[in-house]
Tab-separated table of C-alpha atoms and ligand atoms in Angstrom:
chain	number	residue	atom	x	y	z
A	1	MET	CA	17.118	-21.016	-25.932
A	2	LYS	CA	14.221	-20.122	-28.216
A	3	LYS	CA	14.541	-17.045	-30.419
A	4	PHE	CA	12.809	-13.758	-31.095
A	5	LEU	CA	11.932	-12.901	-34.705
A	6	THR	CA	10.575	-9.791	-36.359
A	7	ILE	CA	9.807	-8.726	-39.929
A	8	GLY	CA	9.995	-5.208	-41.347
A	9	GLU	CA	11.805	-2.625	-43.425
A	10	PRO	CA	15.273	-1.449	-42.394
A	11	LEU	CA	16.127	2.182	-43.052
A	12	SER	CA	18.980	4.597	-42.643
A	13	VAL	CA	17.855	7.736	-40.834
A	14	PHE	CA	19.538	11.084	-41.326
A	15	SER	CA	18.950	12.772	-38.013
A	16	SER	CA	19.234	16.570	-38.060
A	17	GLU	CA	21.850	18.351	-35.921
A	18	ASP	CA	20.193	21.769	-36.471
A	19	LEU	CA	17.807	22.287	-33.564
A	20	ASN	CA	14.294	23.361	-34.602
A	21	ALA	CA	15.286	23.945	-38.252
A	22	SER	CA	12.737	22.578	-40.739
A	23	LEU	CA	13.979	19.755	-42.939
A	24	SER	CA	14.141	22.109	-45.914
A	25	GLU	CA	16.558	24.351	-43.924
A	26	THR	CA	18.655	21.653	-42.244
A	27	LYS	CA	22.277	21.336	-43.416
A	28	ASN	CA	23.789	18.902	-40.908
A	29	TYR	CA	22.756	15.331	-40.347
A	30	THR	CA	24.135	12.238	-38.628
A	31	ARG	CA	23.204	8.851	-40.032
A	32	PHE	CA	21.825	6.079	-37.793
A	33	LEU	CA	20.186	2.682	-38.229
A	34	ALA	CA	16.350	2.768	-38.210
A	35	GLY	CA	13.123	0.962	-39.049
A	36	ALA	CA	10.530	0.277	-36.381
A	37	GLU	CA	10.766	-3.531	-36.259
A	38	LEU	CA	14.557	-3.462	-36.658
A	39	ASN	CA	14.688	-1.111	-33.667
A	40	VAL	CA	12.885	-3.797	-31.683
A	41	ALA	CA	15.360	-6.431	-32.911
A	42	VAL	CA	18.300	-4.223	-31.889
A	43	GLY	CA	16.869	-3.715	-28.409
A	44	VAL	CA	16.001	-7.369	-27.772
A	45	SER	CA	19.405	-8.503	-29.025
A	46	ARG	CA	21.182	-5.881	-26.880
A	47	LEU	CA	19.566	-7.560	-23.878
A	48	GLY	CA	21.247	-10.813	-24.935
A	49	LEU	CA	18.250	-12.682	-26.388
A	50	PRO	CA	18.796	-14.550	-29.695
A	51	THR	CA	17.164	-12.513	-32.445
A	52	GLU	CA	16.335	-13.014	-36.140
A	53	TYR	CA	15.218	-10.347	-38.588
A	54	VAL	CA	13.255	-11.009	-41.784
A	55	THR	CA	13.707	-8.443	-44.544
A	56	ALA	CA	15.385	-7.459	-47.813
A	57	VAL	CA	17.971	-4.780	-48.544
A	58	GLY	CA	19.282	-3.446	-51.836
A	59	LYS	CA	22.814	-3.980	-53.098
A	60	ASP	CA	23.791	-0.373	-52.425
A	61	PRO	CA	25.750	1.613	-49.803
A	62	PHE	CA	22.844	1.867	-47.339
A	63	GLY	CA	22.102	-1.854	-47.714
A	64	THR	CA	25.765	-2.665	-47.061
A	65	SER	CA	25.945	-0.416	-44.016
A	66	ILE	CA	22.650	-1.733	-42.602
A	67	MET	CA	23.837	-5.350	-43.009
A	68	GLN	CA	27.029	-4.482	-41.127
A	69	ASP	CA	25.068	-2.744	-38.347
A	70	ILE	CA	22.775	-5.776	-38.062
A	71	LYS	CA	25.775	-8.101	-37.735
A	72	ASP	CA	27.379	-5.773	-35.194
A	73	ALA	CA	24.119	-5.856	-33.213
A	74	LYS	CA	24.403	-9.694	-33.176
A	75	ILE	CA	21.088	-10.089	-34.992
A	76	GLY	CA	20.841	-13.147	-37.275
A	77	THR	CA	21.153	-12.472	-41.016
A	78	ASN	CA	19.875	-15.874	-42.240
A	79	PHE	CA	16.516	-14.434	-43.233
A	80	ILE	CA	17.743	-11.261	-44.950
A	81	ASP	CA	17.593	-11.241	-48.741
A	82	VAL	CA	19.700	-8.950	-50.931
A	83	MET	CA	17.706	-7.715	-53.938
A	84	GLU	CA	20.086	-6.200	-56.480
A	85	GLN	CA	17.358	-4.533	-58.540
A	86	TYR	CA	15.796	-2.453	-55.727
A	87	PRO	CA	17.158	0.276	-53.425
A	88	THR	CA	17.357	0.376	-49.626
A	89	GLY	CA	15.062	2.967	-48.027
A	90	PHE	CA	16.143	5.960	-45.946
A	91	TYR	CA	14.549	8.946	-44.268
A	92	PHE	CA	15.271	12.355	-42.795
A	93	LYS	CA	14.317	13.401	-39.273
A	94	GLN	CA	14.123	16.889	-37.800
A	95	ARG	CA	15.633	17.783	-34.395
A	96	VAL	CA	13.109	19.586	-32.162
A	97	ASP	CA	13.138	20.638	-28.521
A	98	HIS	CA	9.519	19.634	-27.945
A	99	GLY	CA	6.890	17.445	-29.604
A	100	ASP	CA	7.406	14.971	-32.429
A	101	PRO	CA	9.833	15.817	-35.248
A	102	GLU	CA	9.017	16.300	-38.924
A	103	ILE	CA	10.085	13.261	-40.968
A	104	PHE	CA	10.409	12.597	-44.701
A	105	TYR	CA	10.728	9.143	-46.303
A	106	TYR	CA	12.526	7.874	-49.401
A	107	ARG	CA	11.329	4.267	-49.302
A	108	LYS	CA	8.837	3.782	-52.164
A	109	GLY	CA	9.728	0.701	-54.207
A	110	SER	CA	12.431	-0.339	-51.749
A	111	ALA	CA	13.830	-3.870	-51.573
A	112	ALA	CA	11.867	-4.571	-48.369
A	113	SER	CA	8.632	-3.493	-50.071
A	114	HIS	CA	9.213	-6.312	-52.602
A	115	TYR	CA	9.686	-8.971	-49.928
A	116	ASP	CA	6.815	-11.405	-50.496
A	117	VAL	CA	5.258	-14.671	-49.388
A	118	ASN	CA	7.606	-16.712	-51.631
A	119	ASN	CA	10.530	-15.331	-49.636
A	120	LEU	CA	8.683	-15.874	-46.374
A	121	ASN	CA	7.855	-19.508	-47.160
A	122	LYS	CA	11.587	-20.348	-47.090
A	123	ILE	CA	11.816	-19.457	-43.401
A	124	ASP	CA	11.923	-22.126	-40.721
A	125	LEU	CA	10.066	-20.943	-37.612
A	126	SER	CA	10.771	-24.023	-35.493
A	127	GLU	CA	13.186	-22.222	-33.120
A	128	ILE	CA	11.016	-19.138	-32.656
A	129	GLU	CA	9.277	-18.272	-29.386
A	130	HIS	CA	7.937	-14.808	-30.169
A	131	ILE	CA	7.198	-12.907	-33.409
A	132	HIS	CA	6.771	-9.130	-33.511
A	133	THR	CA	4.943	-7.476	-36.428
A	134	SER	CA	3.795	-3.976	-37.175
A	135	GLY	CA	1.502	-2.110	-39.529
A	136	ILE	CA	4.429	-0.472	-41.323
A	137	MET	CA	5.284	-3.498	-43.467
A	138	ALA	CA	1.603	-3.658	-44.480
A	139	GLY	CA	1.651	0.043	-45.393
A	140	ILE	CA	4.709	-0.054	-47.656
A	141	SER	CA	3.233	-2.407	-50.292
A	142	GLU	CA	0.572	-4.980	-51.078
A	143	GLU	CA	3.273	-7.687	-50.868
A	144	GLY	CA	4.149	-6.381	-47.404
A	145	ARG	CA	0.513	-6.503	-46.317
A	146	ILE	CA	0.093	-10.099	-47.469
A	147	THR	CA	3.449	-11.120	-45.997
A	148	THR	CA	2.582	-9.647	-42.587
A	149	GLU	CA	-0.786	-11.362	-42.595
A	150	THR	CA	0.809	-14.672	-43.634
A	151	MET	CA	3.444	-14.376	-40.926
A	152	LEU	CA	0.714	-13.928	-38.290
A	153	GLU	CA	-1.228	-16.891	-39.702
A	154	LYS	CA	1.885	-19.105	-39.617
A	155	ALA	CA	2.403	-18.095	-35.991
A	156	ILE	CA	-1.177	-19.073	-35.096
A	157	LYS	CA	-0.671	-22.452	-36.782
A	158	ASP	CA	2.675	-23.062	-35.050
A	159	ASN	CA	1.483	-21.721	-31.689
A	160	ILE	CA	4.076	-18.936	-31.549
A	161	ARG	CA	3.229	-15.883	-29.399
A	162	THR	CA	2.831	-12.658	-31.413
A	163	THR	CA	2.780	-8.932	-30.786
A	164	PHE	CA	1.324	-6.398	-33.226
A	165	ASP	CA	2.095	-2.679	-33.031
A	166	PRO	CA	-0.174	-0.700	-35.408
A	167	ASN	CA	2.647	1.869	-35.875
A	168	ILE	CA	0.488	4.315	-37.817
A	169	ARG	CA	2.471	6.078	-40.548
A	170	VAL	CA	-0.214	7.944	-42.513
A	171	GLN	CA	2.290	8.849	-45.255
A	172	LEU	CA	2.443	5.192	-46.303
A	173	TRP	CA	-1.269	4.647	-46.904
A	174	SER	CA	-3.588	5.572	-49.781
A	175	SER	CA	-6.392	6.588	-47.390
A	176	GLU	CA	-7.133	6.660	-43.678
A	177	GLU	CA	-10.162	4.381	-44.142
A	178	TYR	CA	-8.107	1.684	-45.862
A	179	MET	CA	-5.317	1.969	-43.274
A	180	LYS	CA	-7.834	1.580	-40.461
A	181	LYS	CA	-9.399	-1.484	-42.049
A	182	ILE	CA	-6.086	-3.252	-42.693
A	183	LEU	CA	-4.496	-2.429	-39.325
A	184	ASN	CA	-7.539	-3.684	-37.421
A	185	GLN	CA	-7.667	-6.841	-39.582
A	186	LEU	CA	-4.009	-7.562	-38.818
A	187	ALA	CA	-4.525	-6.829	-35.126
A	188	ALA	CA	-7.244	-9.494	-35.065
A	189	LYS	CA	-4.584	-12.113	-35.948
A	190	ALA	CA	-2.165	-11.244	-33.120
A	191	ASN	CA	-2.137	-12.341	-29.473
A	192	ILE	CA	-0.933	-9.051	-27.971
A	193	ILE	CA	-1.806	-5.632	-29.433
A	194	LEU	CA	0.279	-2.548	-28.610
A	195	PRO	CA	-1.607	0.597	-29.675
A	196	GLY	CA	-0.894	4.100	-28.388
A	197	THR	CA	-3.747	6.357	-27.258
A	198	ASN	CA	-3.318	8.575	-30.365
A	199	GLU	CA	-3.527	5.489	-32.547
A	200	GLY	CA	-6.666	4.399	-30.689
A	201	LYS	CA	-8.280	7.718	-31.623
A	202	ILE	CA	-7.808	6.906	-35.313
A	203	LEU	CA	-8.307	3.125	-35.279
A	204	VAL	CA	-11.074	2.770	-32.738
A	205	GLY	CA	-12.498	6.289	-32.507
A	206	SER	CA	-11.447	6.834	-28.882
A	207	SER	CA	-8.277	7.733	-27.018
A	208	ASP	CA	-9.604	6.230	-23.783
A	209	PRO	CA	-7.268	3.301	-22.920
A	210	GLU	CA	-10.076	1.069	-21.583
A	211	THR	CA	-12.219	1.601	-24.695
A	212	ILE	CA	-9.255	0.837	-26.968
A	213	ALA	CA	-8.405	-2.335	-25.030
A	214	ASP	CA	-12.033	-3.525	-25.042
A	215	PHE	CA	-12.323	-2.984	-28.794
A	216	TYR	CA	-9.367	-5.272	-29.572
A	217	LEU	CA	-10.241	-7.879	-26.926
A	218	ASN	CA	-13.778	-8.120	-28.300
A	219	GLN	CA	-12.872	-8.159	-31.998
A	220	SER	CA	-10.947	-11.464	-32.025
A	221	GLU	CA	-10.595	-14.835	-30.309
A	222	ILE	CA	-6.868	-14.778	-31.006
A	223	THR	CA	-6.142	-11.528	-29.190
A	224	ASP	CA	-5.757	-12.194	-25.481
A	225	THR	CA	-3.969	-9.074	-24.233
A	226	VAL	CA	-3.998	-5.384	-25.146
A	227	ILE	CA	-1.393	-2.982	-23.826
A	228	VAL	CA	-2.276	0.643	-24.477
A	229	LYS	CA	0.686	3.039	-24.354
A	230	ILE	CA	-0.135	6.327	-22.633
A	231	GLY	CA	3.220	8.060	-23.186
A	232	PRO	CA	5.146	9.206	-20.099
A	233	ASP	CA	2.138	8.216	-17.961
A	234	GLY	CA	2.814	4.527	-18.592
A	235	ALA	CA	0.498	1.889	-20.056
A	236	LEU	CA	-2.751	0.041	-19.448
A	237	ILE	CA	-2.644	-3.776	-19.559
A	238	LYS	CA	-5.936	-5.517	-20.065
A	239	ASN	CA	-6.400	-9.215	-20.802
A	240	LYS	CA	-9.142	-11.797	-21.112
A	241	THR	CA	-8.385	-13.376	-17.740
A	242	GLY	CA	-9.257	-10.264	-15.764
A	243	LEU	CA	-6.015	-8.289	-15.538
A	244	ASP	CA	-6.872	-4.592	-15.921
A	245	GLN	CA	-4.092	-2.402	-14.584
A	246	ILE	CA	-2.248	0.839	-15.283
A	247	ILE	CA	1.524	0.598	-14.942
A	248	SER	CA	3.098	3.979	-14.303
A	249	GLY	CA	5.853	5.370	-16.517
A	250	PHE	CA	9.268	6.871	-15.759
A	251	LYS	CA	9.938	10.610	-15.788
A	252	VAL	CA	13.030	11.844	-17.631
A	253	ASP	CA	14.808	15.199	-17.287
A	254	GLN	CA	15.430	15.826	-20.965
A	255	VAL	CA	13.660	14.575	-24.081
A	256	ILE	CA	15.987	14.646	-27.095
A	257	ASP	CA	13.927	12.656	-29.605
A	258	THR	CA	10.662	10.729	-29.213
A	259	VAL	CA	11.110	8.510	-32.308
A	260	GLY	CA	11.834	4.913	-31.275
A	261	ALA	CA	10.187	5.161	-27.836
A	262	GLY	CA	7.271	2.896	-28.824
A	263	ASP	CA	9.695	0.317	-30.222
A	264	GLY	CA	11.686	0.586	-26.988
A	265	PHE	CA	8.482	-0.189	-25.120
A	266	ALA	CA	8.021	-3.313	-27.278
A	267	VAL	CA	11.639	-4.337	-26.515
A	268	GLY	CA	10.918	-4.246	-22.781
A	269	LEU	CA	7.638	-6.107	-23.044
A	270	ILE	CA	8.900	-8.847	-25.386
A	271	SER	CA	12.222	-9.406	-23.624
A	272	GLY	CA	10.367	-9.440	-20.304
A	273	LEU	CA	7.938	-12.119	-21.499
A	274	MET	CA	10.833	-14.135	-22.959
A	275	ASP	CA	12.615	-13.857	-19.593
A	276	GLY	CA	9.477	-15.239	-17.904
A	277	LEU	CA	8.396	-11.990	-16.175
A	278	THR	CA	4.742	-11.329	-15.354
A	279	TYR	CA	2.878	-8.973	-17.692
A	280	GLU	CA	3.032	-6.253	-15.041
A	281	ASN	CA	6.828	-6.486	-14.767
A	282	ALA	CA	7.338	-6.840	-18.525
A	283	VAL	CA	5.241	-3.703	-19.119
A	284	LYS	CA	7.201	-1.850	-16.410
A	285	ARG	CA	10.393	-2.799	-18.289
A	286	GLY	CA	8.741	-1.539	-21.494
A	287	CYS	CA	8.028	1.818	-19.834
A	288	ALA	CA	11.653	2.023	-18.672
A	289	ILE	CA	13.136	1.360	-22.106
A	290	GLY	CA	10.670	3.780	-23.732
A	291	ALA	CA	11.883	6.465	-21.295
A	292	MET	CA	15.553	5.649	-21.932
A	293	ALA	CA	14.955	5.807	-25.706
A	294	VAL	CA	13.810	9.445	-25.739
A	295	GLN	CA	17.142	10.630	-24.359
A	296	SER	CA	19.130	9.891	-27.565
A	297	PRO	CA	19.045	11.316	-31.112
A	298	GLY	CA	19.020	8.002	-33.054
A	299	ASP	CA	15.969	5.718	-33.201
A	300	ASN	CA	17.491	2.833	-31.201
A	301	ASP	CA	20.818	3.992	-29.757
A	302	GLY	CA	19.261	4.756	-26.346
A	303	TYR	CA	18.182	1.136	-25.762
A	304	PRO	CA	20.025	-0.355	-22.799
A	305	THR	CA	22.216	-3.321	-22.007
A	306	ARG	CA	21.054	-5.473	-19.054
A	307	ASP	CA	23.283	-3.503	-16.729
A	308	GLN	CA	22.082	-0.076	-17.851
A	309	LEU	CA	18.480	-1.276	-17.630
A	310	SER	CA	18.767	-2.465	-14.023
A	311	LYS	CA	20.483	0.774	-12.971
A	312	PHE	CA	17.761	2.866	-14.619
A	313	MET	CA	14.935	0.789	-13.107
A	314	GLU	CA	16.468	0.852	-9.612
A	315	ARG	CA	16.642	4.645	-9.794
A	316	GLY	CA	12.857	4.624	-10.495
B	401	LIG	O1	9.331	3.693	-34.669
B	401	LIG	C1	10.518	4.295	-35.161
B	401	LIG	C2	10.474	4.231	-36.638
B	401	LIG	O2	9.412	5.013	-37.027
B	401	LIG	C3	11.704	4.727	-37.342
B	401	LIG	O3	12.864	4.072	-36.897
B	401	LIG	C4	11.634	4.545	-38.822
B	401	LIG	O4	9.678	5.656	-39.473
B	401	LIG	C5	10.284	4.651	-39.432
B	401	LIG	C6	9.639	3.448	-39.935
B	401	LIG	O5	8.637	3.632	-40.597
B	401	LIG	O6	10.096	2.335	-39.719
């Protein structure tokens, strides 16, 4: 069976236990595994699909714990470098009862931000069916930007299907203009783009799903499908062969934490395509996993097993 691969920065997240306290007031935290692309790897692997993760960690307690979590999640460690001279990143996340939480990063100069094309060139992509990338790796360093771009170019050459999630994290970029330019350049090298409507507002100047989809479909020959996430309302799929459809989302009773929902959506879409589902059904699965994700405090602990996923989707 062919494998899934993603590249990104792993983090530890300290998730607040003190509801609605600002980060400067919070005293109690629980630590979880995080990092947008790693979240996707965790979710795809939890659904039983062979998964590889490309990154670097430091030789420090967070690096050790992340490596253990990755092994426990049955994600391959062949493409993970340990860089003794650099630290592993971490971040703090507020607990709120509505909206998105405040977050604060300690990731500048991390091991993953030093992962470069020389490391990447050692990787054999011959067993890979799908590669997922995001704008975060490009935002953390110049090496990360070049590595992400090179990964997408290798995929084009080897005919490997790719997804790109812009994953806007303004804190990581020197200016909004530069971020916009780089994220749209990277998007032009991917087959499937996964922006949210809020991201569309910044990257394309519109939060209208159709306008966002048309922008990315028109900007590149390589992009064939755009899936615009519209939160609890679902997602629009638009492709170059005429599919143009809104897939409705799933309602949940209680939202505990929205972080990781977009990655959960990517898990559903990618695993669905790897399972041979139609785009419509893969996007529906994405909506389901996004909805399951918001009901847990960690960034990826709400992602389901196959069994949990079918039960949730049957319930509707
Ligand atoms: O998408 C969820 C991620 O944002 C989180 O797990 C960590 O902020 C993070 C990042 O930049 O990877």
